[in-house]
Amino acid sequence: MEACASTSRVLLPFPPRASLDSAAVLLDAAVGAGTGYSQASYYTSLGLFVLSVPGLWSLIKRSVKSKIVQKTFVREEGQPTAPSLVAGEILSFFTRNSFAVSDRGEVITFEGSMTPSSAQAALLTFCTVISLGSVGLVLSIAVPEGGNNWFWLMTLSPLAGVYYWTKASRKEEIKVKMVLSDDGNSVSEILVRGDDVQVEQMRRELKMSEKGMIYVKGIFET
């Protein structure tokens, strides 16, 4: 009995229920103070997202328009440079891509039709989903009265793909000029003007390099 009594003297007294309730209230207040947020920071973020919406619209509009570039190419080392062979390769490339010669002369003009790409439509839709989802997230915090209804904005994203698909079809012109060497036996330069996608595809397939540039192959290129 004496041992039990001495043991009971070293135990700390259990706090009353009222003290526990007070401690819980203080803890909740401390946690709440730590997770508070600045309204100014949220509205600043909202403003940035709203400003990004015109950028998204600009991206969608540019997707259906041509980006015209003019570049000068030279044949890579070891490639044939005889005018007839180079002209044959260029003609073959554009024929495979559904282009036809519309004008012959010192400058050869190829005409063709660009068709919508399903991959491009899917990419635009995906980018729009991400952008509208971000806007919906910020709006749900900045204007909580709307709740999660702001995320319904994401349902508008397929319209970006529809817009691209209905507007992307267009006529394209590619102009090509071959510059011969002084002796006229080889092609020294090839000047190309037209849509950047077609020009870049031509450069890759015909194994040409842009004049004055050193081309480094990507890790996925063979």
Short mmCIF file of C-alpha atoms in Angstrom, two decimals:
data_model
loop_
_atom_site.label_atom_id
_atom_site.label_comp_id
_atom_site.label_asym_id
_atom_site.label_seq_id
_atom_site.Cartn_x
_atom_site.Cartn_y
_atom_site.Cartn_z
CA MET A 1 0.00 0.00 0.00
CA GLU A 2 2.87 2.34 0.80
CA ALA A 3 4.41 1.69 -2.59
CA CYS A 4 1.17 2.48 -4.32
CA ALA A 5 0.81 5.70 -2.37
CA SER A 6 4.31 6.86 -3.25
CA THR A 7 3.71 6.07 -6.88
CA SER A 8 0.56 8.13 -6.95
CA ARG A 9 2.45 11.12 -5.59
CA VAL A 10 4.82 11.29 -8.62
CA LEU A 11 2.03 11.19 -11.26
CA LEU A 12 1.10 14.53 -12.84
CA PRO A 13 -2.50 15.59 -12.27
CA PHE A 14 -4.74 15.15 -15.34
CA PRO A 15 -5.98 18.55 -16.60
CA PRO A 16 -9.67 19.25 -16.30
CA ARG A 17 -11.98 19.14 -19.34
CA ALA A 18 -12.30 22.94 -19.47
CA SER A 19 -8.55 23.34 -19.82
CA LEU A 20 -8.47 20.89 -22.74
CA ASP A 21 -11.22 22.80 -24.54
CA SER A 22 -9.35 26.07 -24.05
CA ALA A 23 -6.15 24.56 -25.43
CA ALA A 24 -7.98 23.24 -28.49
CA VAL A 25 -9.41 26.68 -29.18
CA LEU A 26 -5.95 28.24 -28.91
CA LEU A 27 -4.47 25.58 -31.20
CA ASP A 28 -7.14 26.14 -33.83
CA ALA A 29 -6.52 29.86 -33.69
CA ALA A 30 -2.79 29.35 -34.16
CA VAL A 31 -3.29 27.04 -37.11
CA GLY A 32 -5.77 29.42 -38.68
CA ALA A 33 -3.36 32.30 -38.34
CA GLY A 34 -0.64 30.24 -40.05
CA THR A 35 -2.78 29.36 -43.06
CA GLY A 36 -4.21 32.79 -43.72
CA TYR A 37 -3.76 34.39 -47.13
CA SER A 38 -3.44 37.84 -48.58
CA GLN A 39 -6.37 38.95 -50.71
CA ALA A 40 -4.02 41.20 -52.64
CA SER A 41 -1.85 38.25 -53.71
CA TYR A 42 -4.84 36.29 -54.93
CA TYR A 43 -6.23 39.20 -56.93
CA THR A 44 -2.77 39.79 -58.38
CA SER A 45 -2.65 36.16 -59.48
CA LEU A 46 -6.14 36.49 -60.91
CA GLY A 47 -5.07 39.54 -62.90
CA LEU A 48 -2.12 37.63 -64.36
CA PHE A 49 -4.35 34.76 -65.43
CA VAL A 50 -6.87 37.13 -66.99
CA LEU A 51 -4.05 38.81 -68.90
CA SER A 52 -2.94 35.40 -70.17
CA VAL A 53 -6.32 34.71 -71.79
CA PRO A 54 -5.63 37.07 -74.74
CA GLY A 55 -2.33 35.24 -75.18
CA LEU A 56 -4.21 31.96 -75.46
CA TRP A 57 -6.58 33.46 -78.03
CA SER A 58 -3.60 34.78 -79.98
CA LEU A 59 -2.07 31.29 -79.99
CA ILE A 60 -5.29 29.80 -81.36
CA LYS A 61 -5.55 32.45 -84.09
CA ARG A 62 -1.93 32.03 -85.16
CA SER A 63 -2.42 28.28 -85.52
CA VAL A 64 -4.58 28.79 -88.63
CA LYS A 65 -2.28 31.32 -90.30
CA SER A 66 0.95 30.88 -92.18
CA LYS A 67 4.23 32.09 -90.78
CA ILE A 68 6.15 33.19 -93.87
CA VAL A 69 9.92 32.91 -93.70
CA GLN A 70 12.71 33.32 -96.23
CA LYS A 71 15.85 31.25 -95.84
CA THR A 72 18.99 30.47 -97.81
CA PHE A 73 20.15 26.85 -97.80
CA VAL A 74 23.26 25.03 -98.95
CA ARG A 75 23.65 21.31 -99.61
CA GLU A 76 25.31 19.26 -96.92
CA GLU A 77 28.69 17.75 -97.65
CA GLY A 78 28.48 14.69 -99.88
CA GLN A 79 25.09 15.59 -101.35
CA PRO A 80 24.75 16.07 -105.14
CA THR A 81 24.81 19.68 -106.29
CA ALA A 82 24.24 19.26 -110.04
CA PRO A 83 21.39 21.63 -111.01
CA SER A 84 19.31 18.91 -112.66
CA LEU A 85 19.59 16.59 -109.66
CA VAL A 86 18.79 19.32 -107.13
CA ALA A 87 15.82 20.51 -109.19
CA GLY A 88 14.56 16.94 -109.45
CA GLU A 89 14.78 16.44 -105.67
CA ILE A 90 12.94 19.71 -104.98
CA LEU A 91 10.20 18.87 -107.48
CA SER A 92 9.83 15.38 -106.03
CA PHE A 93 9.53 16.74 -102.50
CA PHE A 94 6.73 19.17 -103.34
CA THR A 95 4.92 16.61 -105.48
CA ARG A 96 4.85 14.17 -102.57
CA ASN A 97 3.35 16.91 -100.42
CA SER A 98 0.56 17.65 -102.92
CA PHE A 99 2.12 20.84 -104.33
CA ALA A 100 2.14 21.65 -108.04
CA VAL A 101 4.22 24.08 -110.10
CA SER A 102 2.20 27.22 -110.80
CA ASP A 103 4.96 29.36 -112.29
CA ARG A 104 8.27 28.53 -113.91
CA GLY A 105 11.22 30.80 -114.43
CA GLU A 106 14.22 31.97 -112.47
CA VAL A 107 11.99 31.59 -109.42
CA ILE A 108 9.78 28.48 -109.33
CA THR A 109 6.46 28.83 -107.50
CA PHE A 110 4.74 25.80 -105.97
CA GLU A 111 1.10 25.91 -104.90
CA GLY A 112 -0.66 23.51 -102.58
CA SER A 113 -3.34 23.17 -99.96
CA MET A 114 -2.66 22.90 -96.24
CA THR A 115 -5.04 20.59 -94.39
CA PRO A 116 -5.84 20.55 -90.66
CA SER A 117 -3.76 18.31 -88.42
CA SER A 118 -5.55 16.23 -85.79
CA ALA A 119 -2.44 16.38 -83.59
CA GLN A 120 -2.43 20.18 -83.74
CA ALA A 121 -6.15 20.31 -82.91
CA ALA A 122 -5.60 18.01 -79.92
CA LEU A 123 -2.65 20.11 -78.71
CA LEU A 124 -4.66 23.35 -78.89
CA THR A 125 -7.53 21.74 -76.99
CA PHE A 126 -5.15 20.47 -74.30
CA CYS A 127 -3.50 23.89 -73.89
CA THR A 128 -6.92 25.51 -73.61
CA VAL A 129 -8.01 22.99 -70.95
CA ILE A 130 -4.96 23.80 -68.83
CA SER A 131 -5.38 27.57 -69.23
CA LEU A 132 -9.11 27.62 -68.46
CA GLY A 133 -8.59 25.21 -65.56
CA SER A 134 -6.03 27.59 -64.06
CA VAL A 135 -8.38 30.54 -64.52
CA GLY A 136 -11.19 28.55 -62.88
CA LEU A 137 -8.96 27.70 -59.92
CA VAL A 138 -8.02 31.31 -59.29
CA LEU A 139 -11.62 32.48 -59.72
CA SER A 140 -12.87 29.86 -57.28
CA ILE A 141 -10.55 31.34 -54.64
CA ALA A 142 -10.90 35.02 -55.50
CA VAL A 143 -14.68 34.87 -56.01
CA PRO A 144 -15.78 32.00 -53.73
CA GLU A 145 -19.45 32.75 -54.37
CA GLY A 146 -19.12 30.84 -57.63
CA GLY A 147 -17.66 27.79 -55.90
CA ASN A 148 -16.53 25.01 -58.19
CA ASN A 149 -18.80 26.26 -60.95
CA TRP A 150 -15.85 28.25 -62.30
CA PHE A 151 -14.30 24.99 -63.49
CA TRP A 152 -17.12 24.67 -66.02
CA LEU A 153 -15.04 27.09 -68.08
CA MET A 154 -12.93 24.07 -69.06
CA THR A 155 -15.87 22.70 -71.07
CA LEU A 156 -15.23 25.49 -73.59
CA SER A 157 -11.81 24.06 -74.51
CA PRO A 158 -13.05 21.86 -77.42
CA LEU A 159 -14.06 25.07 -79.19
CA ALA A 160 -10.35 25.79 -79.74
CA GLY A 161 -9.96 22.53 -81.64
CA VAL A 162 -13.15 23.17 -83.62
CA TYR A 163 -11.96 26.67 -84.55
CA TYR A 164 -8.63 25.33 -85.77
CA TRP A 165 -10.23 22.47 -87.71
CA THR A 166 -12.64 24.74 -89.57
CA LYS A 167 -10.12 27.52 -90.34
CA ALA A 168 -6.83 25.71 -90.95
CA SER A 169 -7.47 24.76 -94.58
CA ARG A 170 -5.68 27.28 -96.80
CA LYS A 171 -3.70 27.72 -99.99
CA GLU A 172 0.07 27.97 -99.69
CA GLU A 173 2.76 29.25 -102.04
CA ILE A 174 6.40 28.23 -101.80
CA LYS A 175 8.92 30.07 -103.95
CA VAL A 176 12.28 28.45 -104.71
CA LYS A 177 15.30 29.91 -106.49
CA MET A 178 18.53 28.04 -107.20
CA VAL A 179 21.73 30.10 -107.34
CA LEU A 180 24.40 28.46 -109.53
CA SER A 181 28.14 28.61 -109.08
CA ASP A 182 30.28 30.72 -111.38
CA ASP A 183 30.86 27.82 -113.77
CA GLY A 184 27.15 26.91 -113.78
CA ASN A 185 27.85 23.26 -113.04
CA SER A 186 26.62 23.16 -109.46
CA VAL A 187 24.09 24.75 -107.13
CA SER A 188 25.74 26.99 -104.55
CA GLU A 189 22.63 28.24 -102.74
CA ILE A 190 18.90 27.56 -102.63
CA LEU A 191 16.61 30.43 -101.66
CA VAL A 192 13.21 29.40 -100.30
CA ARG A 193 10.29 31.58 -99.22
CA GLY A 194 7.05 30.23 -97.75
CA ASP A 195 5.36 28.67 -94.74
CA ASP A 196 7.91 27.87 -92.04
CA VAL A 197 6.59 24.33 -91.49
CA GLN A 198 6.99 23.40 -95.16
CA VAL A 199 10.37 25.14 -95.42
CA GLU A 200 11.70 23.27 -92.39
CA GLN A 201 10.35 19.95 -93.66
CA MET A 202 12.06 20.58 -97.01
CA ARG A 203 15.36 21.32 -95.27
CA ARG A 204 15.22 18.06 -93.31
CA GLU A 205 14.17 15.79 -96.15
CA LEU A 206 16.61 17.20 -98.71
CA LYS A 207 19.44 17.28 -96.15
CA MET A 208 20.23 20.97 -96.44
CA SER A 209 21.70 23.42 -93.97
CA GLU A 210 20.83 27.07 -93.52
CA LYS A 211 23.62 29.26 -94.82
CA GLY A 212 25.86 30.53 -92.04
CA MET A 213 24.31 28.17 -89.49
CA ILE A 214 25.62 24.95 -88.00
CA TYR A 215 22.82 22.45 -87.59
CA VAL A 216 22.99 20.09 -84.62
CA LYS A 217 20.74 17.04 -84.77
CA GLY A 218 18.31 16.44 -81.92
CA ILE A 219 18.61 13.40 -79.70
CA PHE A 220 15.64 11.75 -81.42
CA GLU A 221 16.90 12.36 -84.97
CA THR A 222 18.76 9.67 -86.88
#
